[in-house]
């Protein structure tokens, strides 16, 4: 999704692997790193939308912060962070709605909305994570306005394929750190909403269940236990809320640190 930008994209891999690591397979965090999101050619409105889009790298920031905290505390856990990063601008070479894009794993996507760019870069990062044969992958992304519409700024929307025990442990960390998690259904019915006539899938569903169809899109790029965290609501606040200050909140750092500390 970088063709409209003059700045090249980056793909960063962060790894903390202490000699006394208790896990044979790594835990991987993947963070959406859209450093500024105009919506591309599917241009966002400015008030209360584009004017706050410097926050669209909050998932990437959370991954970096969590890796740093885990390493600083010398927790005995092998953890990897993967951060795909770019901006999303409407340049002369930018993707246009209707383009078909071939992804890292060879799947094709009918790109119908350039403002659904985060799931595109996350999908490639999730595909890349397969090479590590991870024990668990958790992605964090300011992915959908639909997540904010569902639960506001009070918590994180989650879904995924990890077992119930793992998901419940993450929810417990959410309550301990006040970064609470609301799990959405992940029924097969939702797969129908992102079917494409000309590609393997399309990058956006219809007007309903947008937070879930985004997760369903990502699910096509995994072969491991996985939890998707949509942090669009609490990642960036326009007013102070309790201990969460105005602006970037760092949501996800405390959650991931607590989860690793108490479960490995």
XYZ file of N, CA and C in Angstrom:
792
model
N 0.831 -1.206 0.000
C 0.000 0.000 0.000
C 0.863 1.253 0.000
N 2.078 1.146 -0.465
C 3.049 2.226 -0.341
C 3.264 3.011 -1.627
N 2.586 2.645 -2.706
C 2.918 3.220 -4.005
C 2.611 4.711 -4.114
N 1.752 5.243 -3.245
C 1.454 6.665 -3.278
C 2.417 7.510 -2.473
N 3.379 6.872 -1.820
C 4.286 7.579 -0.919
C 5.677 7.725 -1.529
N 6.368 8.792 -1.166
C 7.762 8.969 -1.565
C 8.713 8.235 -0.626
N 8.225 7.892 0.561
C 9.052 7.194 1.535
C 8.883 5.684 1.378
N 9.966 4.913 1.346
C 9.847 3.466 1.187
C 9.268 2.816 2.443
N 8.608 1.681 2.293
C 8.106 0.959 3.467
C 9.240 0.259 4.195
N 8.980 -0.171 5.412
C 9.961 -0.946 6.172
C 9.288 -2.195 6.734
N 10.106 -3.180 7.047
C 9.624 -4.430 7.645
C 10.636 -4.807 8.716
N 10.281 -4.569 9.973
C 11.230 -4.738 11.076
C 10.932 -6.014 11.855
N 11.981 -6.737 12.207
C 11.861 -7.940 13.021
C 12.665 -7.720 14.302
N 11.985 -7.771 15.435
C 12.595 -7.580 16.742
C 12.586 -8.930 17.453
N 13.678 -9.286 18.102
C 13.712 -10.600 18.753
C 14.401 -10.514 20.100
N 13.774 -11.128 21.087
C 14.367 -11.283 22.411
C 14.373 -12.775 22.720
N 15.570 -13.358 22.826
C 15.696 -14.793 23.031
C 16.744 -15.065 24.098
N 16.320 -15.063 25.371
C 17.281 -15.336 26.450
C 17.667 -16.819 26.465
N 18.815 -17.116 27.021
C 19.296 -18.498 27.070
C 18.397 -19.393 27.920
N 17.702 -18.787 28.887
C 16.845 -19.577 29.774
C 15.379 -19.551 29.350
N 15.116 -19.286 28.079
C 13.727 -19.212 27.591
C 12.997 -20.521 27.859
N 11.787 -20.413 28.377
C 11.002 -21.592 28.744
C 10.194 -22.140 27.569
N 10.025 -21.361 26.526
C 9.231 -21.814 25.381
C 10.138 -22.228 24.229
N 9.871 -23.415 23.666
C 10.656 -23.894 22.530
C 10.234 -23.205 21.237
N 8.963 -22.865 21.133
C 8.446 -22.124 19.977
C 8.177 -20.692 20.417
N 8.531 -19.712 19.604
C 8.387 -18.316 20.040
C 6.933 -17.851 20.110
N 6.706 -16.870 20.938
C 5.472 -16.090 20.897
C 5.770 -14.877 20.027
N 4.879 -14.585 19.093
C 5.117 -13.488 18.154
C 4.042 -12.430 18.294
N 4.482 -11.178 18.355
C 3.587 -10.020 18.320
C 3.749 -9.339 16.963
N 2.650 -9.034 16.315
C 2.668 -8.335 15.029
C 1.934 -7.013 15.200
N 2.549 -5.905 14.780
C 1.943 -4.595 14.985
C 1.771 -3.815 13.693
N 0.589 -3.302 13.481
C 0.318 -2.449 12.321
C 1.050 -1.125 12.472
N 1.864 -0.789 11.459
C 2.680 0.417 11.539
C 2.385 1.413 10.436
N 1.140 1.808 10.280
C 0.819 2.854 9.298
C 1.079 4.203 9.977
N 2.200 4.811 9.641
C 2.653 5.990 10.377
C 1.792 7.217 10.105
N 1.111 7.231 8.967
C 0.068 8.235 8.742
C -0.873 7.706 7.672
N -2.164 7.803 7.943
C -3.162 7.214 7.049
C -4.135 8.271 6.548
N -3.974 8.654 5.280
C -4.926 9.578 4.666
C -6.158 8.846 4.133
N -6.058 7.523 4.062
C -7.073 6.733 3.387
C -6.683 6.405 1.964
N -5.563 6.944 1.500
C -5.168 6.738 0.106
C -6.194 7.368 -0.820
N -6.445 6.748 -1.965
C -7.428 7.299 -2.893
C -8.858 7.177 -2.356
N -9.057 6.328 -1.343
C -10.339 6.298 -0.618
C -10.217 7.285 0.542
N -10.063 8.567 0.195
C -9.633 9.607 1.128
C -10.568 9.754 2.325
N -9.979 9.853 3.510
C -10.760 10.067 4.726
C -11.230 11.511 4.810
N -12.340 11.777 5.521
C -12.638 13.159 5.898
C -11.633 13.626 6.939
N -11.389 14.932 6.999
C -10.381 15.422 7.935
C -10.872 15.499 9.382
N -11.988 16.178 9.691
C -12.366 16.342 11.105
C -12.665 15.000 11.776
N -12.069 14.804 12.953
C -12.293 13.609 13.769
C -11.930 12.313 13.051
N -11.093 12.393 12.054
C -10.677 11.189 11.333
C -9.225 11.329 10.903
N -9.006 11.904 9.715
C -7.634 12.004 9.226
C -6.753 12.825 10.161
N -7.338 13.776 10.854
C -6.514 14.629 11.715
C -5.932 13.881 12.914
N -6.381 12.658 13.152
C -5.831 11.871 14.249
C -5.039 10.666 13.760
N -4.756 10.602 12.463
C -4.205 9.378 11.896
C -2.707 9.197 12.088
N -2.070 10.096 12.833
C -0.714 9.784 13.273
C -0.731 8.646 14.292
N -1.937 8.281 14.770
C -2.061 7.193 15.734
C -2.119 5.827 15.063
N -2.083 5.784 13.731
C -2.332 4.513 13.058
C -1.144 3.561 13.123
N -0.109 3.956 13.848
C 1.035 3.088 14.107
C 1.030 2.580 15.547
N -0.117 2.722 16.234
C -0.186 2.364 17.653
C 0.085 0.878 17.884
N -0.331 0.017 16.955
C -0.037 -1.405 17.100
C 1.451 -1.683 17.045
N 2.132 -1.026 16.116
C 3.580 -1.170 16.006
C 4.276 -0.654 17.258
N 3.818 0.482 17.770
C 4.407 1.053 18.981
C 4.223 0.118 20.169
N 3.047 -0.512 20.255
C 2.779 -1.438 21.353
C 3.693 -2.655 21.289
N 3.940 -3.158 20.095
C 4.841 -4.293 19.935
C 6.251 -3.922 20.371
N 6.725 -2.765 19.932
C 8.069 -2.325 20.326
C 8.151 -2.116 21.837
N 7.122 -1.486 22.405
C 7.120 -1.241 23.845
C 7.068 -2.519 24.658
N 6.262 -3.477 24.222
C 6.151 -4.748 24.942
C 7.453 -5.535 24.874
N 8.086 -5.562 23.694
C 9.376 -6.259 23.564
C 10.418 -5.633 24.486
N 10.434 -4.313 24.535
C 11.403 -3.622 25.392
C 11.159 -3.952 26.864
N 9.878 -3.917 27.283
C 9.552 -4.193 28.685
C 9.911 -5.623 29.067
N 9.609 -6.582 28.197
C 9.909 -7.986 28.469
C 11.424 -8.195 28.572
N 12.178 -7.589 27.661
C 13.630 -7.718 27.690
C 14.223 -7.013 28.906
N 13.696 -5.824 29.235
C 14.194 -5.056 30.383
C 14.007 -5.832 31.683
N 12.878 -6.557 31.783
C 12.583 -7.342 32.978
C 13.254 -8.711 32.955
N 13.915 -9.035 31.847
C 14.618 -10.305 31.680
C 13.702 -11.501 31.901
N 12.491 -11.413 31.364
C 11.573 -12.537 31.470
C 12.108 -13.703 30.621
N 11.976 -14.933 31.094
C 12.563 -16.078 30.406
C 11.679 -16.599 29.270
N 11.435 -15.763 28.293
C 10.514 -16.099 27.216
C 11.099 -15.630 25.884
N 11.033 -16.496 24.887
C 11.460 -16.148 23.532
C 10.305 -15.439 22.835
N 10.498 -14.163 22.529
C 9.447 -13.339 21.932
C 9.995 -12.656 20.682
N 9.186 -12.616 19.642
C 9.554 -11.943 18.393
C 8.500 -10.891 18.076
N 8.932 -9.731 17.619
C 8.016 -8.691 17.154
C 8.205 -8.474 15.662
N 7.105 -8.390 14.941
C 7.155 -8.118 13.498
C 6.346 -6.851 13.231
N 6.984 -5.883 12.575
C 6.354 -4.586 12.347
C 6.459 -4.186 10.870
N 5.375 -4.340 10.112
C 5.336 -3.767 8.764
C 4.931 -2.302 8.863
N 5.657 -1.423 8.206
C 5.394 0.003 8.372
C 5.405 0.740 7.031
N 4.501 1.691 6.914
C 4.399 2.537 5.726
C 3.496 3.712 6.077
N 3.371 4.654 5.162
C 2.249 5.590 5.259
C 1.298 5.267 4.115
N 0.144 5.897 4.112
C -0.885 5.617 3.110
C -1.325 6.945 2.522
N -0.851 7.227 1.305
C -1.097 8.532 0.691
C -1.659 8.388 -0.721
N -2.386 9.396 -1.185
C -2.992 9.330 -2.526
C -2.076 9.875 -3.614
N -0.918 9.259 -3.797
C 0.023 9.718 -4.814
C -0.376 9.260 -6.204
N 0.414 9.686 -7.183
C 0.051 9.428 -8.582
C 0.136 7.955 -8.947
N 0.919 7.170 -8.192
C 1.022 5.739 -8.467
C 0.231 4.885 -7.481
N -0.581 5.519 -6.644
C -1.286 4.792 -5.592
C -2.247 3.757 -6.172
N -2.448 2.697 -5.414
C -3.441 1.705 -5.794
C -4.816 2.344 -5.906
N -5.601 1.869 -6.867
C -6.968 2.365 -7.024
C -7.937 1.243 -6.681
N -9.096 1.572 -6.112
C -10.094 0.541 -5.834
C -10.439 -0.248 -7.089
N -10.396 -1.562 -6.951
C -10.604 -2.450 -8.091
C -9.346 -3.166 -8.521
N -8.176 -2.663 -8.088
C -6.925 -3.351 -8.384
C -6.898 -4.723 -7.704
N -6.231 -5.672 -8.325
C -6.007 -6.983 -7.723
C -4.537 -7.080 -7.342
N -4.291 -7.358 -6.079
C -2.941 -7.364 -5.515
C -2.559 -8.782 -5.119
N -1.369 -9.194 -5.498
C -0.858 -10.504 -5.090
C -0.065 -10.342 -3.802
N -0.445 -11.105 -2.796
C 0.146 -10.987 -1.472
C 1.419 -11.815 -1.347
N 2.089 -11.670 -0.222
C 3.358 -12.366 0.041
C 3.222 -13.877 -0.119
N 2.073 -14.439 0.306
C 1.901 -15.893 0.250
C 1.294 -16.365 -1.072
N 1.103 -15.445 -2.031
C 0.586 -15.808 -3.341
C -0.906 -15.643 -3.508
N -1.636 -15.394 -2.429
C -3.072 -15.161 -2.548
C -3.333 -13.820 -3.233
N -4.481 -13.713 -3.907
C -4.844 -12.467 -4.567
C -5.976 -11.779 -3.821
N -5.922 -10.448 -3.812
C -6.908 -9.636 -3.106
C -7.451 -8.570 -4.047
N -8.770 -8.502 -4.134
C -9.419 -7.411 -4.844
C -9.492 -6.233 -3.873
N -8.686 -5.222 -4.125
C -8.587 -4.075 -3.228
C -9.699 -3.082 -3.585
N -10.757 -3.078 -2.794
C -11.911 -2.242 -3.082
C -11.949 -0.961 -2.261
N -11.074 -0.867 -1.266
C -11.035 0.334 -0.436
C -9.602 0.562 0.015
N -9.004 1.650 -0.453
C -7.611 1.944 -0.110
C -7.446 2.334 1.351
N -8.562 2.597 2.030
C -8.495 2.919 3.454
C -8.529 1.672 4.319
N -8.647 0.506 3.692
C -8.519 -0.767 4.411
C -7.125 -1.325 4.149
N -6.137 -0.465 4.371
C -4.749 -0.796 4.034
C -4.051 -1.570 5.135
N -4.466 -1.346 6.384
C -3.764 -1.975 7.500
C -3.817 -3.486 7.431
N -4.964 -4.017 7.038
C -5.077 -5.479 6.956
C -4.202 -6.057 5.843
N -3.903 -5.241 4.843
C -3.050 -5.717 3.753
C -1.606 -5.919 4.239
N -1.074 -4.947 4.955
C 0.305 -5.101 5.424
C 0.381 -6.107 6.571
N -0.662 -6.176 7.394
C -0.686 -7.168 8.461
C -0.714 -8.576 7.896
N -1.472 -8.766 6.822
C -1.584 -10.096 6.225
C -0.225 -10.616 5.787
N 0.577 -9.753 5.158
C 1.913 -10.181 4.750
C 2.785 -10.517 5.962
N 2.671 -9.722 7.020
C 3.455 -9.986 8.229
C 3.019 -11.287 8.893
N 1.714 -11.560 8.906
C 1.208 -12.807 9.485
C 1.670 -14.010 8.662
N 1.697 -13.854 7.342
C 2.222 -14.922 6.488
C 3.694 -15.183 6.793
N 4.449 -14.110 6.936
C 5.882 -14.235 7.219
C 6.115 -14.933 8.550
N 5.241 -14.699 9.516
C 5.401 -15.292 10.850
C 5.353 -16.810 10.823
N 4.777 -17.399 9.784
C 4.668 -18.853 9.696
C 6.040 -19.528 9.712
N 7.055 -18.839 9.203
C 8.380 -19.440 9.098
C 8.975 -19.776 10.465
N 8.493 -19.107 11.523
C 9.019 -19.329 12.868
C 8.323 -20.473 13.602
N 7.256 -21.025 13.008
C 6.449 -22.072 13.662
C 6.102 -21.650 15.099
N 5.412 -20.535 15.254
C 5.192 -19.959 16.580
C 4.211 -20.757 17.442
N 4.392 -20.615 18.731
C 3.449 -21.177 19.698
C 2.143 -20.392 19.685
N 2.268 -19.079 19.497
C 1.110 -18.190 19.496
C 1.501 -16.895 18.802
N 0.560 -16.326 18.048
C 0.759 -15.014 17.448
C -0.379 -14.103 17.893
N -0.023 -12.916 18.331
C -1.008 -11.888 18.684
C -0.713 -10.666 17.830
N -1.699 -10.206 17.072
C -1.493 -8.959 16.335
C -2.287 -7.845 16.990
N -1.756 -6.641 16.881
C -2.404 -5.450 17.432
C -2.474 -4.406 16.335
N -3.665 -3.812 16.168
C -3.840 -2.866 15.072
C -4.990 -1.912 15.356
N -4.784 -0.646 15.011
C -5.890 0.304 14.965
C -6.600 0.045 13.636
N -7.397 -1.035 13.593
C -7.794 -1.569 12.304
C -9.118 -1.043 11.783
N -10.137 -0.889 12.633
C -11.455 -0.540 12.086
C -12.202 0.476 12.943
N -12.875 1.393 12.259
C -13.823 2.254 12.952
C -14.982 1.453 13.519
N -15.244 0.278 12.934
C -16.327 -0.570 13.419
C -16.070 -1.055 14.842
N -14.797 -1.234 15.205
C -14.475 -1.637 16.574
C -14.841 -0.527 17.557
N -14.570 0.710 17.156
C -14.928 1.852 18.001
C -16.443 1.961 18.115
N -17.143 1.750 17.004
C -18.600 1.812 17.022
C -19.189 0.750 17.939
N -18.513 -0.394 18.033
C -19.035 -1.504 18.835
C -18.886 -1.270 20.330
N -17.693 -0.862 20.779
C -17.470 -0.777 22.234
C -16.827 0.533 22.669
N -16.712 1.493 21.762
C -16.150 2.780 22.125
C -14.674 2.699 22.456
N -14.230 3.554 23.376
C -12.815 3.608 23.750
C -12.525 2.827 25.026
N -13.508 2.097 25.522
C -13.369 1.431 26.820
C -12.598 0.127 26.784
N -12.407 -0.441 25.602
C -11.726 -1.725 25.560
C -11.242 -2.082 24.175
N -10.734 -3.301 24.073
C -10.127 -3.834 22.858
C -11.042 -4.901 22.278
N -11.271 -4.853 20.992
C -12.035 -5.895 20.305
C -11.086 -7.029 19.927
N -11.500 -8.271 20.190
C -10.629 -9.418 19.929
C -11.386 -10.545 19.249
N -10.634 -11.363 18.527
C -11.153 -12.586 17.907
C -9.956 -13.427 17.503
N -10.206 -14.660 17.089
C -9.084 -15.455 16.627
C -9.276 -16.941 16.792
N -8.202 -17.691 16.556
C -8.250 -19.145 16.496
C -7.556 -19.823 17.665
N -6.982 -19.067 18.581
C -6.329 -19.674 19.743
C -7.371 -20.398 20.602
N -6.914 -21.333 21.418
C -7.852 -22.082 22.252
C -8.432 -21.188 23.344
N -9.525 -21.651 23.937
C -10.246 -20.846 24.926
C -9.387 -20.549 26.148
N -8.558 -21.494 26.550
C -7.700 -21.264 27.710
C -6.768 -20.086 27.467
N -6.154 -20.055 26.282
C -5.230 -18.962 25.964
C -5.968 -17.633 25.897
N -7.118 -17.617 25.237
C -7.889 -16.378 25.144
C -8.322 -15.895 26.521
N -8.703 -16.819 27.387
C -9.127 -16.429 28.735
C -7.960 -15.879 29.548
N -6.770 -16.440 29.361
C -5.596 -15.914 30.058
C -5.304 -14.481 29.616
N -5.477 -14.212 28.320
C -5.256 -12.850 27.828
C -6.313 -11.901 28.377
N -7.554 -12.376 28.467
C -8.617 -11.555 29.048
C -8.322 -11.244 30.513
N -7.785 -12.218 31.241
C -7.421 -11.975 32.643
C -6.365 -10.880 32.741
N -5.386 -10.913 31.836
C -4.389 -9.841 31.811
C -5.045 -8.507 31.498
N -6.063 -8.534 30.633
C -6.791 -7.321 30.302
C -7.460 -6.689 31.507
N -8.022 -7.522 32.375
C -8.665 -6.992 33.584
C -7.628 -6.490 34.583
N -6.495 -7.196 34.680
C -5.469 -6.758 35.634
C -4.863 -5.419 35.241
N -4.736 -5.177 33.944
C -4.082 -3.957 33.468
C -5.086 -2.881 33.051
N -6.366 -3.167 33.167
C -7.450 -2.294 32.704
C -7.324 -1.992 31.209
N -6.895 -3.013 30.481
C -6.915 -2.978 29.022
C -7.825 -4.132 28.594
N -9.103 -3.925 28.871
C -10.079 -5.013 28.807
C -10.386 -5.436 27.377
N -10.749 -6.708 27.250
C -10.946 -7.332 25.946
C -12.388 -7.791 25.789
N -12.983 -7.422 24.654
C -14.325 -7.882 24.300
C -14.191 -8.799 23.084
N -14.456 -10.093 23.281
C -14.306 -11.053 22.183
C -15.543 -11.055 21.293
N -15.301 -10.982 19.998
C -16.360 -11.020 18.998
C -16.555 -12.453 18.498
N -17.748 -12.799 18.004
C -17.924 -14.108 17.364
C -17.084 -14.196 16.101
N -16.714 -15.411 15.756
C -15.861 -15.613 14.591
C -16.434 -16.727 13.718
N -17.733 -16.686 13.546
C -18.451 -17.730 12.826
C -18.081 -17.750 11.344
N -18.214 -18.948 10.748
C -17.879 -19.122 9.334
C -18.743 -18.259 8.414
N -19.950 -17.898 8.880
C -20.851 -17.077 8.058
C -20.176 -15.809 7.552
N -19.294 -15.247 8.365
C -18.675 -13.967 8.030
C -17.709 -14.077 6.848
N -17.237 -15.291 6.567
C -16.336 -15.471 5.427
C -17.002 -15.083 4.110
N -18.315 -15.293 4.041
C -19.040 -14.988 2.799
C -18.997 -13.503 2.456
N -18.819 -12.654 3.471
C -18.887 -11.216 3.252
C -17.648 -10.656 2.557
N -16.580 -11.442 2.489
C -15.372 -10.945 1.820
C -15.014 -11.813 0.608
N -15.997 -12.521 0.064
C -15.759 -13.264 -1.173
C -15.657 -12.299 -2.345
N -14.769 -12.610 -3.282
C -14.573 -11.795 -4.476
C -14.876 -12.620 -5.717
N -15.379 -11.961 -6.760
C -15.639 -12.645 -8.032
C -14.379 -12.813 -8.871
N -13.342 -12.021 -8.575
C -12.173 -12.016 -9.460
C -10.858 -12.310 -8.743
N -10.902 -12.495 -7.425
C -9.686 -12.768 -6.657
C -10.018 -13.755 -5.546
N -9.002 -14.156 -4.803
C -9.240 -15.082 -3.693
C -10.121 -14.469 -2.622
N -10.001 -13.158 -2.459
C -10.810 -12.460 -1.467
C -10.829 -10.973 -1.811
N -11.650 -10.208 -1.135
C -11.614 -8.746 -1.252
C -11.234 -8.163 0.105
N -10.775 -6.939 0.116
C -10.192 -6.410 1.346
C -11.190 -5.679 2.230
N -12.461 -5.729 1.894
C -13.466 -5.088 2.744
C -14.800 -5.789 2.538
N -15.574 -5.893 3.606
C -16.889 -6.501 3.520
C -17.955 -5.445 3.288
N -19.170 -5.742 3.703
C -20.272 -4.808 3.530
C -20.396 -3.862 4.716
N -21.595 -3.323 4.941
C -21.787 -2.324 5.994
C -21.873 -2.905 7.403
N -21.946 -4.230 7.516
C -22.139 -4.850 8.831
C -20.910 -5.648 9.254
N -20.710 -5.720 10.573
C -19.670 -6.574 11.167
C -18.280 -6.279 10.605
N -17.978 -5.015 10.391
C -16.701 -4.647 9.795
C -15.498 -5.068 10.611
N -15.622 -5.057 11.929
C -14.513 -5.468 12.779
C -14.226 -6.962 12.609
N -15.292 -7.742 12.349
C -15.128 -9.190 12.223
C -14.651 -9.571 10.824
N -15.186 -8.913 9.798
C -14.724 -9.233 8.445
C -13.251 -8.867 8.273
N -12.785 -7.828 8.975
C -11.354 -7.508 8.945
C -10.551 -8.650 9.549
N -11.035 -9.190 10.659
C -10.369 -10.334 11.263
C -10.419 -11.559 10.370
N -11.549 -11.769 9.689
C -11.682 -12.905 8.782
C -10.702 -12.795 7.610
N -10.477 -11.575 7.157
C -9.473 -11.364 6.109
C -8.104 -11.827 6.592
N -7.725 -11.419 7.801
C -6.417 -11.779 8.344
C -6.285 -13.281 8.570
N -7.391 -13.926 8.919
C -7.351 -15.355 9.246
C -6.914 -16.213 8.073
N -6.974 -15.680 6.867
C -6.567 -16.442 5.688
C -5.047 -16.535 5.546
N -4.332 -15.852 6.427
C -2.876 -15.790 6.296
C -2.151 -16.448 7.470
N -2.848 -17.279 8.221
C -2.240 -17.903 9.397
C -2.310 -19.421 9.289
N -1.397 -20.095 9.993
C -1.478 -21.547 10.156
C -1.049 -21.929 11.569
N -1.361 -21.075 12.540
C -0.919 -21.224 13.924
C -1.993 -20.640 14.844
N -1.919 -20.906 16.158
C -2.847 -20.261 17.089
C -2.656 -18.746 17.057
N -3.766 -18.027 16.997
C -3.688 -16.589 16.700
C -4.811 -15.824 17.391
N -4.467 -14.632 17.877
C -5.451 -13.702 18.440
C -5.252 -12.337 17.781
N -6.340 -11.789 17.285
C -6.329 -10.460 16.669
C -6.914 -9.455 17.648
N -6.178 -8.385 17.916
C -6.621 -7.325 18.821
C -6.795 -6.028 18.039
N -8.033 -5.582 17.928
C -8.327 -4.310 17.264
C -8.358 -3.229 18.341
N -7.312 -2.398 18.366
C -7.149 -1.398 19.428
C -7.556 0.000 18.968
N -8.391 0.079 17.921
C -8.747 1.384 17.360
C -9.408 2.302 18.376
N -10.187 1.750 19.305
C -10.882 2.590 20.279
C -9.972 3.234 21.308
N -9.211 2.442 22.068
C -8.432 3.014 23.176
C -7.041 3.496 22.822
N -6.589 3.341 21.582
C -5.192 3.661 21.255
C -4.879 5.148 21.330
N -5.866 5.981 21.033
C -5.616 7.424 20.948
C -6.867 8.157 21.437
N -6.699 8.972 22.474
C -7.841 9.653 23.082
C -7.770 11.157 22.856
N -8.923 11.763 22.714
C -8.977 13.211 22.508
C -9.094 13.978 23.816
N -9.253 13.253 24.927
C -9.317 13.888 26.246
C -8.784 12.908 27.282
N -8.238 13.414 28.382
C -7.694 12.571 29.439
C -8.799 11.680 30.016
N -8.455 10.434 30.298
C -9.412 9.491 30.878
C -8.698 8.682 31.946
N -8.938 9.030 33.212
C -8.289 8.358 34.326
C -6.771 8.423 34.133
N -6.079 7.285 34.193
C -4.628 7.301 34.031
C -4.206 7.444 32.579
N -5.157 7.306 31.650
C -4.829 7.408 30.228
C -4.857 8.877 29.814
N -3.732 9.359 29.376
C -3.637 10.768 29.020
C -4.207 11.056 27.653
N -4.296 12.323 27.329
C -4.745 12.746 26.015
C -3.697 12.365 24.971
N -4.152 11.852 23.830
C -3.239 11.414 22.779
C -2.999 9.914 22.859
N -1.789 9.491 22.488
C -1.453 8.074 22.482
C -1.434 7.502 23.892
N -2.050 6.342 24.071
C -2.191 5.754 25.412
C -1.206 4.625 25.686
N -0.561 4.107 24.654
C 0.320 2.959 24.857
C -0.438 1.664 25.104
N -1.702 1.627 24.725
C -2.500 0.423 24.970
C -1.862 -0.786 24.301
N -1.854 -1.886 25.007
C -1.262 -3.118 24.517
C 0.055 -3.463 25.183
N 0.823 -2.458 25.576
C 2.121 -2.722 26.202
C 1.921 -3.420 27.544
N 1.103 -2.859 28.410
C 0.851 -3.450 29.721
C 0.198 -4.823 29.577
N -0.746 -4.903 28.645
C -1.474 -6.148 28.413
C -0.528 -7.286 28.024
N 0.306 -7.062 27.021
C 1.189 -8.111 26.541
C 2.254 -8.476 27.580
N 2.780 -7.469 28.267
C 3.772 -7.739 29.300
C 3.182 -8.616 30.415
N 2.000 -8.248 30.870
C 1.349 -9.011 31.940
C 1.056 -10.441 31.477
N 0.594 -10.578 30.254
C 0.273 -11.901 29.713
C 1.509 -12.798 29.670
N 2.611 -12.266 29.190
C 3.850 -13.052 29.130
C 4.368 -13.363 30.536
N 4.372 -12.381 31.396
C 4.911 -12.551 32.755
C 4.156 -13.626 33.525
N 2.853 -13.676 33.373
C 2.032 -14.552 34.216
C 1.702 -15.898 33.590
N 2.108 -16.115 32.352
C 1.716 -17.364 31.691
C 2.864 -18.144 31.087
N 4.097 -17.657 31.271
C 5.238 -18.382 30.733
C 6.323 -18.537 31.799
